[in-house]
Coordinates of C-alpha atoms and ligand atoms in Angstrom, one line a residue:
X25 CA -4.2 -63.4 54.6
X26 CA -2.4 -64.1 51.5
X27 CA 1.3 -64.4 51.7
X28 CA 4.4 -66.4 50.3
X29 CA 7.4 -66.8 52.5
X30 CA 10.2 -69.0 53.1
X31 CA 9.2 -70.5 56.6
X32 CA 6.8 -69.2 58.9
X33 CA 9.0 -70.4 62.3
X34 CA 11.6 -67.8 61.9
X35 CA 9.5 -65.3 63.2
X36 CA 11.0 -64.9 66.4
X37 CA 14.3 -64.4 65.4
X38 CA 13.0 -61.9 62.2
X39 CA 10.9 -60.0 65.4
X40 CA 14.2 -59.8 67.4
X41 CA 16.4 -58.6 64.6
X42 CA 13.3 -55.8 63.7
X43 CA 13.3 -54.8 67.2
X44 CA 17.8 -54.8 66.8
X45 CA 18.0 -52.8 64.2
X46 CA 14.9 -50.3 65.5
X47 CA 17.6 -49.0 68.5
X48 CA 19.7 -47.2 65.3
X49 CA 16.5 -45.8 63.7
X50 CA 15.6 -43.1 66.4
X51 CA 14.2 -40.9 63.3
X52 CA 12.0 -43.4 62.4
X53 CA 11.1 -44.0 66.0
X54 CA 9.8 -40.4 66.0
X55 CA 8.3 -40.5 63.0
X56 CA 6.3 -43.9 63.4
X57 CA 5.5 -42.6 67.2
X58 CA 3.6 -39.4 65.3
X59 CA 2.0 -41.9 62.9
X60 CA 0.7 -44.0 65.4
X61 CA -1.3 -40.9 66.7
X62 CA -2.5 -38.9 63.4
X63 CA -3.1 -41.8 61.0
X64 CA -2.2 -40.2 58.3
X65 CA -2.0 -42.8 56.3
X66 CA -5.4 -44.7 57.2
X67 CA -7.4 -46.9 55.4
X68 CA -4.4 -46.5 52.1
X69 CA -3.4 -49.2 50.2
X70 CA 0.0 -49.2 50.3
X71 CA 2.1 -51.9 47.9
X72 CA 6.3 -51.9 48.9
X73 CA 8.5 -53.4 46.5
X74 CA 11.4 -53.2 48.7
X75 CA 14.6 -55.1 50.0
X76 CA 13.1 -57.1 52.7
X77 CA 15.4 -56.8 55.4
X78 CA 15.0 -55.4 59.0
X79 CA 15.4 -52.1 58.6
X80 CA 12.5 -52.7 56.0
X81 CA 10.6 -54.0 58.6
X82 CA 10.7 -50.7 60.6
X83 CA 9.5 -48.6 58.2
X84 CA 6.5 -51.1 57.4
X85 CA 5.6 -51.0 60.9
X86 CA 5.5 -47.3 61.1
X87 CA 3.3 -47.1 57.6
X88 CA 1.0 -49.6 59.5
X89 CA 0.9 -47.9 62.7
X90 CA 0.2 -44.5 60.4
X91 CA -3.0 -46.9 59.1
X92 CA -2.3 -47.7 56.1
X93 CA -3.3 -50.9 54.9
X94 CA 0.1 -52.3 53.4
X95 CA 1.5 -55.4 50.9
X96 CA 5.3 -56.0 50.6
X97 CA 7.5 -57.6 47.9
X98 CA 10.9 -57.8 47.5
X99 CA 13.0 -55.8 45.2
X100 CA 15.4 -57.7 44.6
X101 CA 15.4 -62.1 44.1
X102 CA 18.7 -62.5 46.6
X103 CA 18.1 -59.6 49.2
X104 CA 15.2 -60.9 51.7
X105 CA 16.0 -61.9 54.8
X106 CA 13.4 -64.7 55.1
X107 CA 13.5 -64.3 59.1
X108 CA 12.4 -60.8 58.3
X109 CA 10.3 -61.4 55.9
X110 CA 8.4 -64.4 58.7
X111 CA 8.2 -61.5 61.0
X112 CA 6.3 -59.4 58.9
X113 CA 3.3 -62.1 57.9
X114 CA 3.4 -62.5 62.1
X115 CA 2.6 -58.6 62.3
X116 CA -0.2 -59.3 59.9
X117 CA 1.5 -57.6 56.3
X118 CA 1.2 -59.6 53.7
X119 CA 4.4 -60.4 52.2
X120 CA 5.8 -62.1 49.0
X121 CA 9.3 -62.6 49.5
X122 CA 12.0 -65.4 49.4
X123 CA 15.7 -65.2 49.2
X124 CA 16.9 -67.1 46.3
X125 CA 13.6 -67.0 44.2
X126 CA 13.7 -67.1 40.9
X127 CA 12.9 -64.4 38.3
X128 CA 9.4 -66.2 37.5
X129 CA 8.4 -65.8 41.5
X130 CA 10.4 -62.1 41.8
X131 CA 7.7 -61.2 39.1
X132 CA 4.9 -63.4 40.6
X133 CA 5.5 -61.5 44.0
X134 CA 5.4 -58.2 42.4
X135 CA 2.1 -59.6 40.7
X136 CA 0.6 -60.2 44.2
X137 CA 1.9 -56.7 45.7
X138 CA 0.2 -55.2 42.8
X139 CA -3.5 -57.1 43.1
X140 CA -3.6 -55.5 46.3
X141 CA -4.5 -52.3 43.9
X142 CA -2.4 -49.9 45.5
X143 CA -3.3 -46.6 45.9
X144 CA 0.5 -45.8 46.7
X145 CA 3.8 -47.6 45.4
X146 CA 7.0 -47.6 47.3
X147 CA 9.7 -49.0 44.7
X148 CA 13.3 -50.0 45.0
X149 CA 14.4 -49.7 41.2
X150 CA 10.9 -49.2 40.4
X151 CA 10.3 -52.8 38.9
X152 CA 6.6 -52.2 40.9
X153 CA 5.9 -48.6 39.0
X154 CA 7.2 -50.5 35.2
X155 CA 5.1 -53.5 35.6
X156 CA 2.2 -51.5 36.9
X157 CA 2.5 -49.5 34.1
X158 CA 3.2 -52.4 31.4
X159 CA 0.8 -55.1 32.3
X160 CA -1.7 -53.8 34.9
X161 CA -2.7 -50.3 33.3
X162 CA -6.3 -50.4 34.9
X163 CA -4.6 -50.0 38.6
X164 CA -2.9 -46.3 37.2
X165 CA -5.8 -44.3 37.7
X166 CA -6.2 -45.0 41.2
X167 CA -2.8 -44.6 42.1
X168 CA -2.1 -41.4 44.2
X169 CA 1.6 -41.4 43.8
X170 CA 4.5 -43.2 44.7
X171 CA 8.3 -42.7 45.9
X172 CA 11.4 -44.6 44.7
X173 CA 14.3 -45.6 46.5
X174 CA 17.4 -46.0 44.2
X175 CA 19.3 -43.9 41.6
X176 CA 18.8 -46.3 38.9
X177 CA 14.6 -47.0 39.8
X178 CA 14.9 -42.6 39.3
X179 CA 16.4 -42.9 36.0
X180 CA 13.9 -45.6 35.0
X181 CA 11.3 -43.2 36.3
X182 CA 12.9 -39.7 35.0
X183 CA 13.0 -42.1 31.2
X184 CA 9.5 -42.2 31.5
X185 CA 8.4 -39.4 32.5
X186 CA 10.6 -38.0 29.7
X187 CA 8.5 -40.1 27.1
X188 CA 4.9 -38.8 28.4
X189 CA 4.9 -43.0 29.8
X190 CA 4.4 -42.0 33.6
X191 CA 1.1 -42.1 35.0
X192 CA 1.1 -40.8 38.7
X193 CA 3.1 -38.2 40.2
X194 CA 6.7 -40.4 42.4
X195 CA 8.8 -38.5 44.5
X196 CA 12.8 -39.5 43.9
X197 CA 13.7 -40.3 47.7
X198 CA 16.7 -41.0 46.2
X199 CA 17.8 -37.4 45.4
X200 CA 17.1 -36.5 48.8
X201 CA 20.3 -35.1 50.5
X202 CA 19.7 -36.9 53.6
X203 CA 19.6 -40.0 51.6
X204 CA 22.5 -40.2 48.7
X205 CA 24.7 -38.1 50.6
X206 CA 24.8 -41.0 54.0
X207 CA 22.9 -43.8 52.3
X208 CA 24.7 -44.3 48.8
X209 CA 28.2 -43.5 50.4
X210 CA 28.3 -44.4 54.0
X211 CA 25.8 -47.0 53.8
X212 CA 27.2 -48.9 50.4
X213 CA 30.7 -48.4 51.1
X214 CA 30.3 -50.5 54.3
X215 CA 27.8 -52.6 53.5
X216 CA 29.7 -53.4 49.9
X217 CA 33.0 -54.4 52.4
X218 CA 31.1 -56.5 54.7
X219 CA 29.4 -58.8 51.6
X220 CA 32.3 -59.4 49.9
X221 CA 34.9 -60.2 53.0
X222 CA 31.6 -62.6 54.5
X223 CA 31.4 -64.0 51.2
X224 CA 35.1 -64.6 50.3
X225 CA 36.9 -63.8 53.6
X226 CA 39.7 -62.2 51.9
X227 CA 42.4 -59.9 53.2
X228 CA 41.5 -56.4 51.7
X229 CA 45.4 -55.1 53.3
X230 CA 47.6 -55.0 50.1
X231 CA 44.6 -56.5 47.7
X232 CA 44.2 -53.8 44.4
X233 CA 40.7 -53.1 44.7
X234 CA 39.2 -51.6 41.1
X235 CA 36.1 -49.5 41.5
X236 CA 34.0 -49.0 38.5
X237 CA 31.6 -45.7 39.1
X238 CA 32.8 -42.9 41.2
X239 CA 29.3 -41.6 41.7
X240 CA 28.0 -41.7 45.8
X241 CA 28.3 -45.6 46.1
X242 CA 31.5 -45.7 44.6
X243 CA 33.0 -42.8 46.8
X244 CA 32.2 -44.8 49.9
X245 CA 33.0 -48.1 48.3
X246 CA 36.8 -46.6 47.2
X247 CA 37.3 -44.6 50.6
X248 CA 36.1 -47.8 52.5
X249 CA 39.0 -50.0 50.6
X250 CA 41.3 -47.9 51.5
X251 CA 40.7 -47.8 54.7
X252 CA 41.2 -51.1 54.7
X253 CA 44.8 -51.1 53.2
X254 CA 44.0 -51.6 49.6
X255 CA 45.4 -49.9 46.9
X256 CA 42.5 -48.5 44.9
X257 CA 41.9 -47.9 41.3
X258 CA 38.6 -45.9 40.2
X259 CA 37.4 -46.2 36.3
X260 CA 34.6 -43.9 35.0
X261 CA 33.5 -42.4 32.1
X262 CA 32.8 -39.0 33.4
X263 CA 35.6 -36.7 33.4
X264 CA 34.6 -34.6 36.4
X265 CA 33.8 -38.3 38.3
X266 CA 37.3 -38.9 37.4
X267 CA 38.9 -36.1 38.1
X268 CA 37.5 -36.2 41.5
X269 CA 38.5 -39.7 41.9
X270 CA 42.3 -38.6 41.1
X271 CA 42.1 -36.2 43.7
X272 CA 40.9 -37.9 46.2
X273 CA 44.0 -39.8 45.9
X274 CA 43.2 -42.7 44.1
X275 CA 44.8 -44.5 40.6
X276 CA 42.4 -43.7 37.8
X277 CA 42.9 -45.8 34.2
X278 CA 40.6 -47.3 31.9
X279 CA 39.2 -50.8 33.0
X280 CA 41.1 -52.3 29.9
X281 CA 44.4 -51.6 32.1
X282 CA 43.0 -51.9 35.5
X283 CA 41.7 -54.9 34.5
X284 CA 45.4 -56.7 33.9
X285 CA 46.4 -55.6 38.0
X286 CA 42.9 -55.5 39.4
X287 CA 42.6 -58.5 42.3
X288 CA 39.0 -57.5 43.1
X289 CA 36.4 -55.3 40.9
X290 CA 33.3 -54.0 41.9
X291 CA 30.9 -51.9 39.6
X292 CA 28.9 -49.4 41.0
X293 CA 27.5 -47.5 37.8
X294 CA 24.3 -48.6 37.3
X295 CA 25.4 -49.2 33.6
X296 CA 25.2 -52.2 31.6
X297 CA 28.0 -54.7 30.6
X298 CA 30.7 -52.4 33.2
X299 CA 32.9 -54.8 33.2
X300 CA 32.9 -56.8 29.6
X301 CA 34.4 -59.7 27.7
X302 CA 37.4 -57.5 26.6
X303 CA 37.8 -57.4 30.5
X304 CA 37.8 -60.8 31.7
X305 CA 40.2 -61.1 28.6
X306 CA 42.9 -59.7 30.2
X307 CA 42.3 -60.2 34.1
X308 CA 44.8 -62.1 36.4
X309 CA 44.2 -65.9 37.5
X310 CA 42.1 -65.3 40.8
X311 CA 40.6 -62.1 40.4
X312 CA 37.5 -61.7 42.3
X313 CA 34.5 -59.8 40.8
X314 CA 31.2 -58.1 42.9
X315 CA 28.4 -55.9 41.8
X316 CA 26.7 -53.1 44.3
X317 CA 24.9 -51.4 41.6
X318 CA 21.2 -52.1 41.0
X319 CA 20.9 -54.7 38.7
X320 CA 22.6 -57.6 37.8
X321 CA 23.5 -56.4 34.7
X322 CA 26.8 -54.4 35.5
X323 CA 29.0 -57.8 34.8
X324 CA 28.5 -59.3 31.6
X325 CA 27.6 -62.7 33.0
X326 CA 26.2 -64.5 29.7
X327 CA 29.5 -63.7 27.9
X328 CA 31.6 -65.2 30.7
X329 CA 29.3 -67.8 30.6
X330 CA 30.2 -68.2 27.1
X331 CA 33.6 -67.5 27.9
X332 CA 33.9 -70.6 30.7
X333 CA 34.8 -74.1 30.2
X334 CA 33.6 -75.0 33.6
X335 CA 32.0 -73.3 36.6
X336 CA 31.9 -74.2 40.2
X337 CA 30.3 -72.9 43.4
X338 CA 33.3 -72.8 45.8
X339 CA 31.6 -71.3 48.5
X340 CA 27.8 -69.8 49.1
X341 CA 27.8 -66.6 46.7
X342 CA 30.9 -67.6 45.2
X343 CA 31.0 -69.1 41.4
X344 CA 34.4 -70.1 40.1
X345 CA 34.8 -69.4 36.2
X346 CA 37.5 -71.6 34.8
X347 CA 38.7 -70.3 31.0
X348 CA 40.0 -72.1 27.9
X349 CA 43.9 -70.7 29.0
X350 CA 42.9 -72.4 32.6
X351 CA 42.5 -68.9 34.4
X352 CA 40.0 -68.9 37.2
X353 CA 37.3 -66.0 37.7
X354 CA 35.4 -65.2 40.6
X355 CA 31.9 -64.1 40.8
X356 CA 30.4 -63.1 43.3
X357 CA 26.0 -63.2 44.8
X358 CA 25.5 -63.9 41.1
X359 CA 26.2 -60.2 40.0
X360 CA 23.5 -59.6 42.1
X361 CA 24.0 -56.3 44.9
X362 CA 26.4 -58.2 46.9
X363 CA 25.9 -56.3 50.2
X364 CA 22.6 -57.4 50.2
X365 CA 23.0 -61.0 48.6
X366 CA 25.9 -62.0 51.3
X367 CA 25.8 -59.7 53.7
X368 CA 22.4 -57.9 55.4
X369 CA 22.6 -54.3 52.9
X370 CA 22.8 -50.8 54.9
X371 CA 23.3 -50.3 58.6
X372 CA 20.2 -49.3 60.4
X373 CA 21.3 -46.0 61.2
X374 CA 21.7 -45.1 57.6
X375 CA 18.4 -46.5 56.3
X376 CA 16.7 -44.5 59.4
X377 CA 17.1 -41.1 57.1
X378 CA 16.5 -43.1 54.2
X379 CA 13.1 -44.6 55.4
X380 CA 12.1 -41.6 57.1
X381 CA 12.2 -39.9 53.8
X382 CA 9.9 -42.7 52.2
X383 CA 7.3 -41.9 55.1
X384 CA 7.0 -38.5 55.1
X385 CA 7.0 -38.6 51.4
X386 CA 3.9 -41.0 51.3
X387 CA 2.2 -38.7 54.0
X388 CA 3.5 -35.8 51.6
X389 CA 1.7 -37.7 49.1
X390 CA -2.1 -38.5 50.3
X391 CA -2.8 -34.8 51.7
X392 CA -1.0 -33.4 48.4
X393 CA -3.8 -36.1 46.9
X394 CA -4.8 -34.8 43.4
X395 CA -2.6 -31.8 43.4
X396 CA 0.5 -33.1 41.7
X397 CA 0.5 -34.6 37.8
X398 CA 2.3 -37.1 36.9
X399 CA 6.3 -36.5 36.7
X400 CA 8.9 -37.1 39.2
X401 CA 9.2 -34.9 41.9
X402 CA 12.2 -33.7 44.5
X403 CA 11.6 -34.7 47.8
X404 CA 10.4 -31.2 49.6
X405 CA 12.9 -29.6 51.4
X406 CA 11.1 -29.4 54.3
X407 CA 11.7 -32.9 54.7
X408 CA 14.7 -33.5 53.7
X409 CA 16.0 -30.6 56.8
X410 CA 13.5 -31.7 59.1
X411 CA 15.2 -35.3 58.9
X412 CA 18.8 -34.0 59.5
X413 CA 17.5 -31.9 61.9
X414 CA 16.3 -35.1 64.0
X415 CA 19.1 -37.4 63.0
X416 CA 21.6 -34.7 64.5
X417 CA 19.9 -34.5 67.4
X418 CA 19.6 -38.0 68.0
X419 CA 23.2 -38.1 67.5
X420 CA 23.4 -35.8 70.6
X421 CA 25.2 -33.0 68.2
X422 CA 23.8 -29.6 67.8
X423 CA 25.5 -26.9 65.6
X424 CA 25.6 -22.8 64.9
X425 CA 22.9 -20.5 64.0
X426 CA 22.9 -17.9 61.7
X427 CA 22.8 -14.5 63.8
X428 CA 20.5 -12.3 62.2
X429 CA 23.4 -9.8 60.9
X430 CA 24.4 -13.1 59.2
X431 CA 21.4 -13.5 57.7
X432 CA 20.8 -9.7 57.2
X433 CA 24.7 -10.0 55.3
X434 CA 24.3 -13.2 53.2
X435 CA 20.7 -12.2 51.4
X436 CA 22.4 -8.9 50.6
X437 CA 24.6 -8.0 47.7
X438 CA 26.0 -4.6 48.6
X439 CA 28.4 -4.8 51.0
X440 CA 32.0 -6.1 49.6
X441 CA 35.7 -5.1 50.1
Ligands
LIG26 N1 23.9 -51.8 46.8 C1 23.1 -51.0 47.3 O1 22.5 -51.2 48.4 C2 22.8 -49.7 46.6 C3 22.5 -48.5 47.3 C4 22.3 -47.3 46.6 C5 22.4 -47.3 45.2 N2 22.6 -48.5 44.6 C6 22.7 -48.5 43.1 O2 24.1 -48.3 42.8 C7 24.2 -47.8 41.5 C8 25.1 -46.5 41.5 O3 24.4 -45.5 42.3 P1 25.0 -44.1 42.6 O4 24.0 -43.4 43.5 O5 26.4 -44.2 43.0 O6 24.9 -43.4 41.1 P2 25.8 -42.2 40.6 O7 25.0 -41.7 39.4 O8 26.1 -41.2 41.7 O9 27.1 -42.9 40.1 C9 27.3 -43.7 39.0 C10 28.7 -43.4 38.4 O10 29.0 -44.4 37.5 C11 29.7 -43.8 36.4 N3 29.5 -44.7 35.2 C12 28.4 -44.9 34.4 N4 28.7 -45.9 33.5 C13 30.0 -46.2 33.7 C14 30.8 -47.2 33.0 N5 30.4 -47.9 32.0 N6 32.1 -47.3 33.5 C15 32.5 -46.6 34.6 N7 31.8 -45.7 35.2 C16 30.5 -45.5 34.8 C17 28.9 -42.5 36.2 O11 29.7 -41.6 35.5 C18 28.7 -42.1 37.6 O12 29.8 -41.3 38.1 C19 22.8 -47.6 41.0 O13 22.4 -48.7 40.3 C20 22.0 -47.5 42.3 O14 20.6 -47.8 42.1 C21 22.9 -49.6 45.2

């Protein structure tokens, strides 16, 4: 079996954490119990450009048990946990992961997902779906469809569908309620927190915390600050975002003025060059700098390259920026998603809706096989209930019914004052 790992020996501990994290995924439990008895999945060539973590490994092991025959890269050069990833290889998936590789490997992993000639794609920012469709058009044809994890890997896909580029029918996971509403918010506004205090170990009490995007991740990210005692700042360039931000409570300004009292910025936009040269122009001596968004593009790193007389790596993740007028800059993971480049990305028991979604998607998929062409496609409702359906109940909570003069009362238009 072909693979490419860090180091083989952290099995164990990647098997322990797999098993860990499985206790907060009782959706995926159910769903990879019902795999393991239909195999709805078998005999398909499955390649997973995904964060390797964990939680990751969970839903692999379900798409195994459901028979499919599955390859795994990473979606990202700093998210894989290289325990995780060890496990993995031991459960016999070959995987092409290490944290810290470089773009050339990231793109020579996603080379060796794709020789595997998928016949489904799982993507993360759909960096599997773009290269497939760049450099290895013979695979398209046999490709049955694929899903996609992330806002920004939708917009990549929703771009091309929109130029007549997309070749195969991808359902946007994403968009599914059960997945931006807990994932994005919940998930990245914790998860966001935990990377930057593990990388930093800063005091977020009295720190003025400036988040840029006040889409899902941002909510979470801001309402997760201020939990902590900081005094937040949202910037966005949507006026209903914005609006939304203000009345949540928060300070809202544009970045040129947040950027003179900001002690810590994170971008969460899934835009390019966020936070800019004009930006680190006027920031105090100290401040600290993060991305949670997709790509590491959010920052503009090459200018404050440019812009640095000297750089030194303080601490792991942490890259001091020292400037002509002697101010220092933080960045931190490299501008890369920091809750998954310093600390270990979304909670189990969010990822357990996510990843349940990205199952029943794929099964969606093979016996919709032929049906669907090529576009991207809402996950079906269906799903998207039946998951908060389970996750409820595995939280022990059950709510109200309609009664049927409910029902009877809310499809009707008559009755009024
Ligand atoms: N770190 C993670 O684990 C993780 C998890 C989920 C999503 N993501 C990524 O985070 C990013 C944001 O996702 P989301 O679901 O919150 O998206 P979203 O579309 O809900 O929100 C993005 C917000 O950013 C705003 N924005 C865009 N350009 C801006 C700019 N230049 N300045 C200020 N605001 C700007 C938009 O108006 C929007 O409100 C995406 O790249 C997504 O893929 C990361």
């Amino acid at each position: 079996m072909d693979y490419h790992i860090k180091d083989k020996s952290l099995a164990e501990q990647g098997r322990l954490r797999i098993e860990w994290a499985g206790r907060e995924m009782p959706v995926m439990k159910l769903v990879r119990q019902r795999f393991a008895k239909e195999k709805p999945l078998k005999g398909i060539r499955i390649a997973g450009c995904l964060h390797i973590t964990t939680e990751t490994g969970n839903l692999a092991l379900a798409l195994k048990d459901g028979g499919a025959n599955l390859v795994l890269c990473a979606s990202n050069p700093l998210s894989t946990q290289d325990d995780a990833a060890a496990a993995l290889v031991e459960y016999g998936l070959p995987t092409f992961a290490i944290k810290g590789e470089d773009n050339q490997t990231y793109y020579k992993h996603i080379n060796s997902a794709l020789a595997h000639k998928p016949q489904l794609t799982v993507d993360d920012g759909a960096d599997l779906v773009s290269t497939a469709h760049k450099k290895k058009t013979k695979l398209l044809p046999d490709i049955i469809g694929g899903t996609e994890e992330t806002t920004t890997g939708v917009i990549r896909l929703r771009n091309m569908a929109r130029d007549g580029k997309l070749k195969y029918p991808v359902i946007a996971v994403n968009d599914a309620k059960t997945k931006h509403f807990f994932d994005n918010r919940y998930g990245t506004g914790q998860s966001t927190i935990d990377g930057i205090t593990r990388a930093t170990n800063i005091l977020w009490a009295g720190k003025r915390v400036v988040v840029s995007g006040y889409g899902w991740c941002g909510r979470g990210i801001a309402r997760r600050a201020q939990g902590m005692g900081s005094w937040v700042i949202v910037v966005e360039v949507d006026p209903i975002s914005a609006l939304e931000a203000a009345m949540d409570g928060y300070q809202v300004m544009p970045l040129i003025e947040a950027a003179k009292v900001g002690d810590i910025f994170i971008t969460t936009t899934g835009d390019i060059n966020a936070i800019d040269k004009a930006h680190f122009a006027k920031m105090k001596d100290g401040a600290i700098m993060a991305n949670s968004g997709h790509f590491n593009v959010e920052i503009n790193i090459p200018a404050l390259e440019k812009m640095a007389k000297s750089k030194r790596q303080m601490r792991p993740f942490v890259d001091e920026y020292t400037l002509a007028d002697k101010r220092r800059l933080y960045l931190l993971g490299e501008g890369r998603l920091i809750n998954l480049a310093a600390a270990e990305g979304h909670p189990a028991s969010v990822m357990d809706m996510s990843f349940a979604n990205q199952a029943l998607c794929l099964e969606h998929l093979v016996k919709n096989r032929g049906k669907l062409k090529p576009d991207v496609y809402p996950v079906p409702e269906e799903i998207d209930n039946e998951v908060g359906r389970l996750k409820l109940k595995a939280m022990n909570i059950s709510i109200d019914s309609l009664t049927k003069e409910q029902k009877k009362y809310l499809d009707s238009w008559e009755e009024g004052t």
